[in-house]
Coordinates of C-alpha atoms in Angstrom, one line a residue:
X288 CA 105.2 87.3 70.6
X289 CA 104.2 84.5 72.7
X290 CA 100.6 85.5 74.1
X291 CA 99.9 88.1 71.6
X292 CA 97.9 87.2 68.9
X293 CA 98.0 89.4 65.9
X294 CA 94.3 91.4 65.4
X295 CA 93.2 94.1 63.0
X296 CA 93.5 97.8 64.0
X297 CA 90.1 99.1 65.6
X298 CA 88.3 101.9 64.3
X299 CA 87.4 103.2 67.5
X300 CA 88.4 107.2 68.5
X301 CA 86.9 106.2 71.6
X302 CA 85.8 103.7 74.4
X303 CA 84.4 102.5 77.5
X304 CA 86.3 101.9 80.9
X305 CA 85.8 100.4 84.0
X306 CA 88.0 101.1 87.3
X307 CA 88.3 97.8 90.1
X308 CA 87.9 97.6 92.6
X309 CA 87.6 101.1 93.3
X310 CA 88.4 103.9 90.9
X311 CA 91.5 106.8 91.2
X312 CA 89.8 110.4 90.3
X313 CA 93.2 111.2 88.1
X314 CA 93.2 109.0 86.0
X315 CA 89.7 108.2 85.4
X316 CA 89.8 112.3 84.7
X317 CA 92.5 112.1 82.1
X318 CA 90.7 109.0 80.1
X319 CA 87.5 111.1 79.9
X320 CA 89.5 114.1 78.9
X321 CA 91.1 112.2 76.0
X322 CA 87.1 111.6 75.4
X323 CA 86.9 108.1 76.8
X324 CA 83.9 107.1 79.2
X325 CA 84.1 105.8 82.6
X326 CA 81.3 103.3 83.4
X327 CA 80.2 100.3 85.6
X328 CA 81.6 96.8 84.4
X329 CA 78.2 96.0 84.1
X330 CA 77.9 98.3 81.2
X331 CA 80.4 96.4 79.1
X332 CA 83.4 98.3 79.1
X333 CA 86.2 97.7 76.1
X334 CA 88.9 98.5 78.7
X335 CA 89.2 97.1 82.4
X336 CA 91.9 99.2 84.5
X337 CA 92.6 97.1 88.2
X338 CA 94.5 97.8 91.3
X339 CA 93.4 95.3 93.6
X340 CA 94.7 91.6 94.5
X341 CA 93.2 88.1 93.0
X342 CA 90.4 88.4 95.5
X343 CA 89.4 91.7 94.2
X344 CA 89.1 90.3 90.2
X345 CA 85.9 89.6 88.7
X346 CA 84.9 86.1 88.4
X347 CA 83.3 86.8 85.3
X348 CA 84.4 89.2 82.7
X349 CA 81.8 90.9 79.9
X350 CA 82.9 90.0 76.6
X351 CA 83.3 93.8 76.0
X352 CA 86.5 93.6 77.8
X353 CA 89.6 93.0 75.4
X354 CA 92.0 94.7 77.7
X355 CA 93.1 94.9 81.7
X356 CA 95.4 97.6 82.6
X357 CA 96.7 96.4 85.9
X358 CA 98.3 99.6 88.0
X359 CA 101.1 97.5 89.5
X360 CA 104.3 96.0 88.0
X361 CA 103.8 93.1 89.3
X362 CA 101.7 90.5 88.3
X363 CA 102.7 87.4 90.2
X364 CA 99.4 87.7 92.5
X365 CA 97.0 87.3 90.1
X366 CA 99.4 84.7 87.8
X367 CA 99.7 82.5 91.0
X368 CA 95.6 82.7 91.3
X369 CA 95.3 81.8 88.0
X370 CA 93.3 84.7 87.2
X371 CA 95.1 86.0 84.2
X372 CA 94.6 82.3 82.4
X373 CA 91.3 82.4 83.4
X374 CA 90.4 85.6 80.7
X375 CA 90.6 85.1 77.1
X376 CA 91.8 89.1 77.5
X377 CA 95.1 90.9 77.0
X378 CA 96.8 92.0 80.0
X379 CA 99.1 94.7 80.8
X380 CA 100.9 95.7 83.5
X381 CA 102.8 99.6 84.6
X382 CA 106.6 98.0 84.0
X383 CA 108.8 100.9 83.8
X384 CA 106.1 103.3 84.6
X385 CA 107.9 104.0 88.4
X386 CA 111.6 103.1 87.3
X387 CA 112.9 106.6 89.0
X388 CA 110.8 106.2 92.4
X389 CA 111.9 102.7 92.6
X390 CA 115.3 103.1 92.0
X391 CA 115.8 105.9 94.3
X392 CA 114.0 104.3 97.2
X393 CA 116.4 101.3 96.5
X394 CA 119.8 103.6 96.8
X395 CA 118.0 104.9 99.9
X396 CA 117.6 101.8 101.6
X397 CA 121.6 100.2 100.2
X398 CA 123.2 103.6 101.6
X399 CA 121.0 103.3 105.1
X400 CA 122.2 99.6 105.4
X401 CA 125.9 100.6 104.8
X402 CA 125.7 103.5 106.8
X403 CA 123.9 101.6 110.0
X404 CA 120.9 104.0 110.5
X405 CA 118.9 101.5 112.3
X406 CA 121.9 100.9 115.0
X407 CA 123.3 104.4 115.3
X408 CA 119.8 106.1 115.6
X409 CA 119.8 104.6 118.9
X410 CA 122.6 105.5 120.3
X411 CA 125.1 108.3 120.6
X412 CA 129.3 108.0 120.5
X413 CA 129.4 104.4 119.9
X414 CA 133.2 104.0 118.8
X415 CA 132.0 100.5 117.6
X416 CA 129.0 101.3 115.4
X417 CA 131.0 104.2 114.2
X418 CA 134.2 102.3 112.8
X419 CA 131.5 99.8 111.5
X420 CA 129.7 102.4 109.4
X421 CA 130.4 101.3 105.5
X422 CA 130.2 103.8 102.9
X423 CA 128.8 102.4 99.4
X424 CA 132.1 104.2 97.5
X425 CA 134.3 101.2 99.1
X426 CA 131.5 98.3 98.1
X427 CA 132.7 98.6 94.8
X428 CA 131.1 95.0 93.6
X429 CA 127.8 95.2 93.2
X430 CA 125.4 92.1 91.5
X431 CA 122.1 94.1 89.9
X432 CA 119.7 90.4 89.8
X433 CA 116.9 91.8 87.6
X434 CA 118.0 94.3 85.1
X435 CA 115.1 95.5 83.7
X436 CA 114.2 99.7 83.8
X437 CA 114.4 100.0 87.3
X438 CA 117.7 98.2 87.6
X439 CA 119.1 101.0 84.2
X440 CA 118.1 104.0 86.6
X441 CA 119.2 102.7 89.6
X442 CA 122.8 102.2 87.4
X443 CA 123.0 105.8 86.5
X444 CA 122.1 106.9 90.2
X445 CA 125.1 104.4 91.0
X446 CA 127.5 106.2 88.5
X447 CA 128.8 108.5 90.9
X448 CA 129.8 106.3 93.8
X449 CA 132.0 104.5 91.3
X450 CA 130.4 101.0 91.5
X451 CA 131.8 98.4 89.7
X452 CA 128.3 96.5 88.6
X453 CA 127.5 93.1 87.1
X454 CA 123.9 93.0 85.7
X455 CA 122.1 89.7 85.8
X456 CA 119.1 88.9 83.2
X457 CA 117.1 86.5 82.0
X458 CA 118.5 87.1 78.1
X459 CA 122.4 88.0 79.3
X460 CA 121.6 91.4 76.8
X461 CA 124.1 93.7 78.0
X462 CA 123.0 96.4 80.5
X463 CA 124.4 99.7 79.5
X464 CA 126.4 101.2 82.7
X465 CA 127.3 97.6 83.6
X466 CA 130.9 96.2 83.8
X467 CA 129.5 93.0 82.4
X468 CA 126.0 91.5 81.5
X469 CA 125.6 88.5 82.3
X470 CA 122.1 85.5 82.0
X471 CA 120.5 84.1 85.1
X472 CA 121.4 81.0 82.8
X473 CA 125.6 81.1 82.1
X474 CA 127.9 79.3 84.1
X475 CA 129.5 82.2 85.4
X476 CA 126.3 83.2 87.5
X477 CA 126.7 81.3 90.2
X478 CA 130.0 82.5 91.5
X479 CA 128.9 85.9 91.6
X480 CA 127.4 85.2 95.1
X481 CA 130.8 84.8 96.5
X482 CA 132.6 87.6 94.7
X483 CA 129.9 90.8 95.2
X484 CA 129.7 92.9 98.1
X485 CA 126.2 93.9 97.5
X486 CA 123.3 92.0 95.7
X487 CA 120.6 93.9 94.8
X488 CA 117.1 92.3 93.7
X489 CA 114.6 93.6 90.7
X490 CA 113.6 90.7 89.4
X491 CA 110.6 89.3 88.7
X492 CA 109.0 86.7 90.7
X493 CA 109.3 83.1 88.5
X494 CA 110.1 79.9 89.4
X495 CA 113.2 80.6 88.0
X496 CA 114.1 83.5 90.8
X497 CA 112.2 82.2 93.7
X498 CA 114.0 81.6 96.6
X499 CA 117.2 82.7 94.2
X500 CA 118.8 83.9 97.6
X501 CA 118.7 80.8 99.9
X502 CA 120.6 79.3 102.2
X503 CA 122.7 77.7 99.7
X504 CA 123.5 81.4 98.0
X505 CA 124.3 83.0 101.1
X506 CA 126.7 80.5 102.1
X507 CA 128.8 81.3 99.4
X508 CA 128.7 85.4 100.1
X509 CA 131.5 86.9 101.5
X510 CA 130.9 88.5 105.3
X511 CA 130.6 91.8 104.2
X512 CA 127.6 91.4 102.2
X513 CA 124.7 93.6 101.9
X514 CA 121.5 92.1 100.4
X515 CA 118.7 95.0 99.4
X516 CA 115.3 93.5 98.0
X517 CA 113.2 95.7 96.5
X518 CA 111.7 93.2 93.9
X519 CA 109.5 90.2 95.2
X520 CA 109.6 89.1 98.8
X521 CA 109.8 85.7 97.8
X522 CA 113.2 86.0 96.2
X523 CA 114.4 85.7 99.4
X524 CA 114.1 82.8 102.1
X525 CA 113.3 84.8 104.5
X526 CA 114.4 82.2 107.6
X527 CA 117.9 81.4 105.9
X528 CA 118.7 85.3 105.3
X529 CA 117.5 85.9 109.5
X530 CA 119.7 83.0 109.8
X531 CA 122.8 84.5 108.3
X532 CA 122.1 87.9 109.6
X533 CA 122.3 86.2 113.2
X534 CA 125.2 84.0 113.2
X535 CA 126.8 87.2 111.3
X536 CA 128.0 85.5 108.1
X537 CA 126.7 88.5 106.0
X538 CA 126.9 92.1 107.1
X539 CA 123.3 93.3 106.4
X540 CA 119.8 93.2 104.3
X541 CA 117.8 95.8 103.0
X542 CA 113.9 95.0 102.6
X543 CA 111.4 96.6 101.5
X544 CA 109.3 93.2 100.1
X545 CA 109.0 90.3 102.0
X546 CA 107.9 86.5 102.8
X547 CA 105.3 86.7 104.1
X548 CA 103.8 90.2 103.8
X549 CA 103.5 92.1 105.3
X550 CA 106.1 90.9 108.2
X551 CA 104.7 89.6 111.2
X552 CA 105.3 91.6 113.8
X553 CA 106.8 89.4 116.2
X554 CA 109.5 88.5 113.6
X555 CA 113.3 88.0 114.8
X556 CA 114.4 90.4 111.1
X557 CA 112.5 93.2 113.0
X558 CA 114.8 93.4 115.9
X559 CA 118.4 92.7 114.0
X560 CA 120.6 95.8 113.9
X561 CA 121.8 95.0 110.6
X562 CA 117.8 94.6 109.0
X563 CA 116.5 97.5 107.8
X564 CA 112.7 97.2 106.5
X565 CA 110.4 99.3 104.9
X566 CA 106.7 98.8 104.4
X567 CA 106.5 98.0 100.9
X568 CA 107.0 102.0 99.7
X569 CA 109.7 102.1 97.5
X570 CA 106.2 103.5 94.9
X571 CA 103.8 105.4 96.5
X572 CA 100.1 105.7 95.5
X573 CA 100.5 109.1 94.6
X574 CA 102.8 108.3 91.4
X575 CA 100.6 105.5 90.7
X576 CA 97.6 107.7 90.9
X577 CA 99.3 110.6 88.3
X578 CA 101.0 108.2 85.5
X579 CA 98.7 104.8 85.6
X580 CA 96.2 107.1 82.9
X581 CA 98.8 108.3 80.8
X582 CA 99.7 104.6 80.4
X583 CA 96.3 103.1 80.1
X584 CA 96.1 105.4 77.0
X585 CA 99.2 104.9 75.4
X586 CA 98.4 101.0 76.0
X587 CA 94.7 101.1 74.3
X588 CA 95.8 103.2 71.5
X589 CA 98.5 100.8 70.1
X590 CA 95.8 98.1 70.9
X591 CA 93.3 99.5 69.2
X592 CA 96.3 100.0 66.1
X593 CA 96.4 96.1 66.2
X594 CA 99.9 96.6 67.9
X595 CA 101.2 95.2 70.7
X596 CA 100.8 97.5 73.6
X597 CA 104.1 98.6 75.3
X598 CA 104.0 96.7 78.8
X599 CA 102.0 94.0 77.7
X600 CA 102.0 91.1 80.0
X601 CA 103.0 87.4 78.3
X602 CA 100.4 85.4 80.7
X603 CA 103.0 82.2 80.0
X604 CA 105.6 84.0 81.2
X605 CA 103.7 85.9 83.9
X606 CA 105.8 88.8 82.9

């Protein structure tokens, strides 16, 4: 695998961690039970778990460290600072670790677009917002962009509405649950943006995807199209989607990532009707908190078996 060198399994039954910028009592507890020690980076820890931005990392590293375990999914932070070519270390993120709590908090967010919480909260008996109300049963064309683990739940939680959905991936692997599969890279891709009613973004944050819904890919979506991004604020231009959700040439967004972010608060997305946003909670600490030790273990284990670990992070890639 590109990044991954090949080593020799360690004969180690235990090891030393360190917790950045500030530690999580869970799973610092469930290391030590599994009779790991949680110490100071100073004291030249093997393992190095994080949870803070670029700013928080090290400048330095102890040549102890041969692994990170970073709590979030998302790297792109630290990849952008350059901080994960900076360390001759191997990285790993928590992909996949909060694929159900993602995926749920995604539906949520689609159905309260469709359904026009954010208008009808406000006000009662309105015939208008009423025969506007869109239920997600009758969007039944719906573009997954990003169709890793979170977009596979988010599928099956789908099933019952009867939603007809095209999966979009970097490798065009089919997607099981998905009408069709298809690569960021085919020819077919692009016309999906005028044939879907809803486009929903996982993916990762490259310069492949960034800015992958612009103004030139909401031109071509039809006017009853929803956008939900719960991936990477910066797959969206954030100006041309508050410029289509204005003039009314699409029907709604979803956010609960943005550019920049958080949002400022005197931003015209916070007052549109059709915008519904949420504060970057589609995971909550307190899932973080209970799995990111279980994961940590698994992850130094098949390290130190001289395999690769199971969300190891290509730093070429950024993924």
């Amino acid at each position: 695998m590109i990044g991954v060198p090949a080593r020799p399994p360690l004969d180690w039954e235990s090891m030393k961690f360190a917790f950045l910028p500030k530690p999580w009592d869970q799973p610092v507890a469930e290391l030590e039970a599994a009779g790991h020690t949680h110490v100071a980076l100073e004291d030249n820890p093997d393992l190095l778990l994080f949870r803070g931005g670029p700013e928080h990392f090290p400048e330095r590293l102890p040549e102890s460290v041969k692994v990170v375990q970073v709590c979030y999914a998302g790297v792109e932070a630290l990849v952008e600072a350059g901080t994960l070519a900076a360390h001759d270390v191997r990285w790993a993120n928590a992909a996949g670790l909060y694929d159900d709590t993602v995926a749920e908090s995604t539906l949520a967010l689609l159905l309260a677009v469709l359904h026009r919480h954010k208008a009808v909260s406000r006000e009662w008996n309105n015939l208008e917002l009423f025969t506007s109300t869109r239920y997600l049963f009758d969007s039944t064309r719906l573009a997954l962009i990003g169709a890793g683990g979170i977009g596979a739940t988010l599928i099956s939680y789908l099933a019952p509405f009867g939603v007809e959905v095209t999966a979009v991936n970097r490798s065009g692997r089919p997607v099981e649950g998905a009408a069709r599969t298809l690569a960021m890279s085919d020819p077919e891709f692009p016309a999906l943006w005028g044939e879907a009613d809803v486009f929903v973004l996982l993916a990762p944050l490259t310069e492949e995807t960034r800015h992958i819904v612009g103004a030139d890919a909401l031109a071509q979506m039809r006017s009853n199209a929803v956008v939900i991004n719960v991936g990477r604020g910066p797959l969206v231009d954030t100006e041309a989607l508050a410029d289509a959700l204005e003039e009314g040439r699409i029907a709604g967004a979803g956010l609960d990532v943005t550019e920049p972010e958080p949002l400022p608060a005197d931003h015209r997305l916070w007052d549109l009707d059709t915008c519904v946003i949420t504060p970057h909670t589609a995971n909550i600490p307190r899932y973080m908190k209970a799995r990111i030790g279980g994961l940590a273990l698994e992850n130094w284990e098949l390290f130190a078996a001289g395999e690769r670990m199971r969300t190891e992070v290509e730093v070429e890639r950024g993924y």
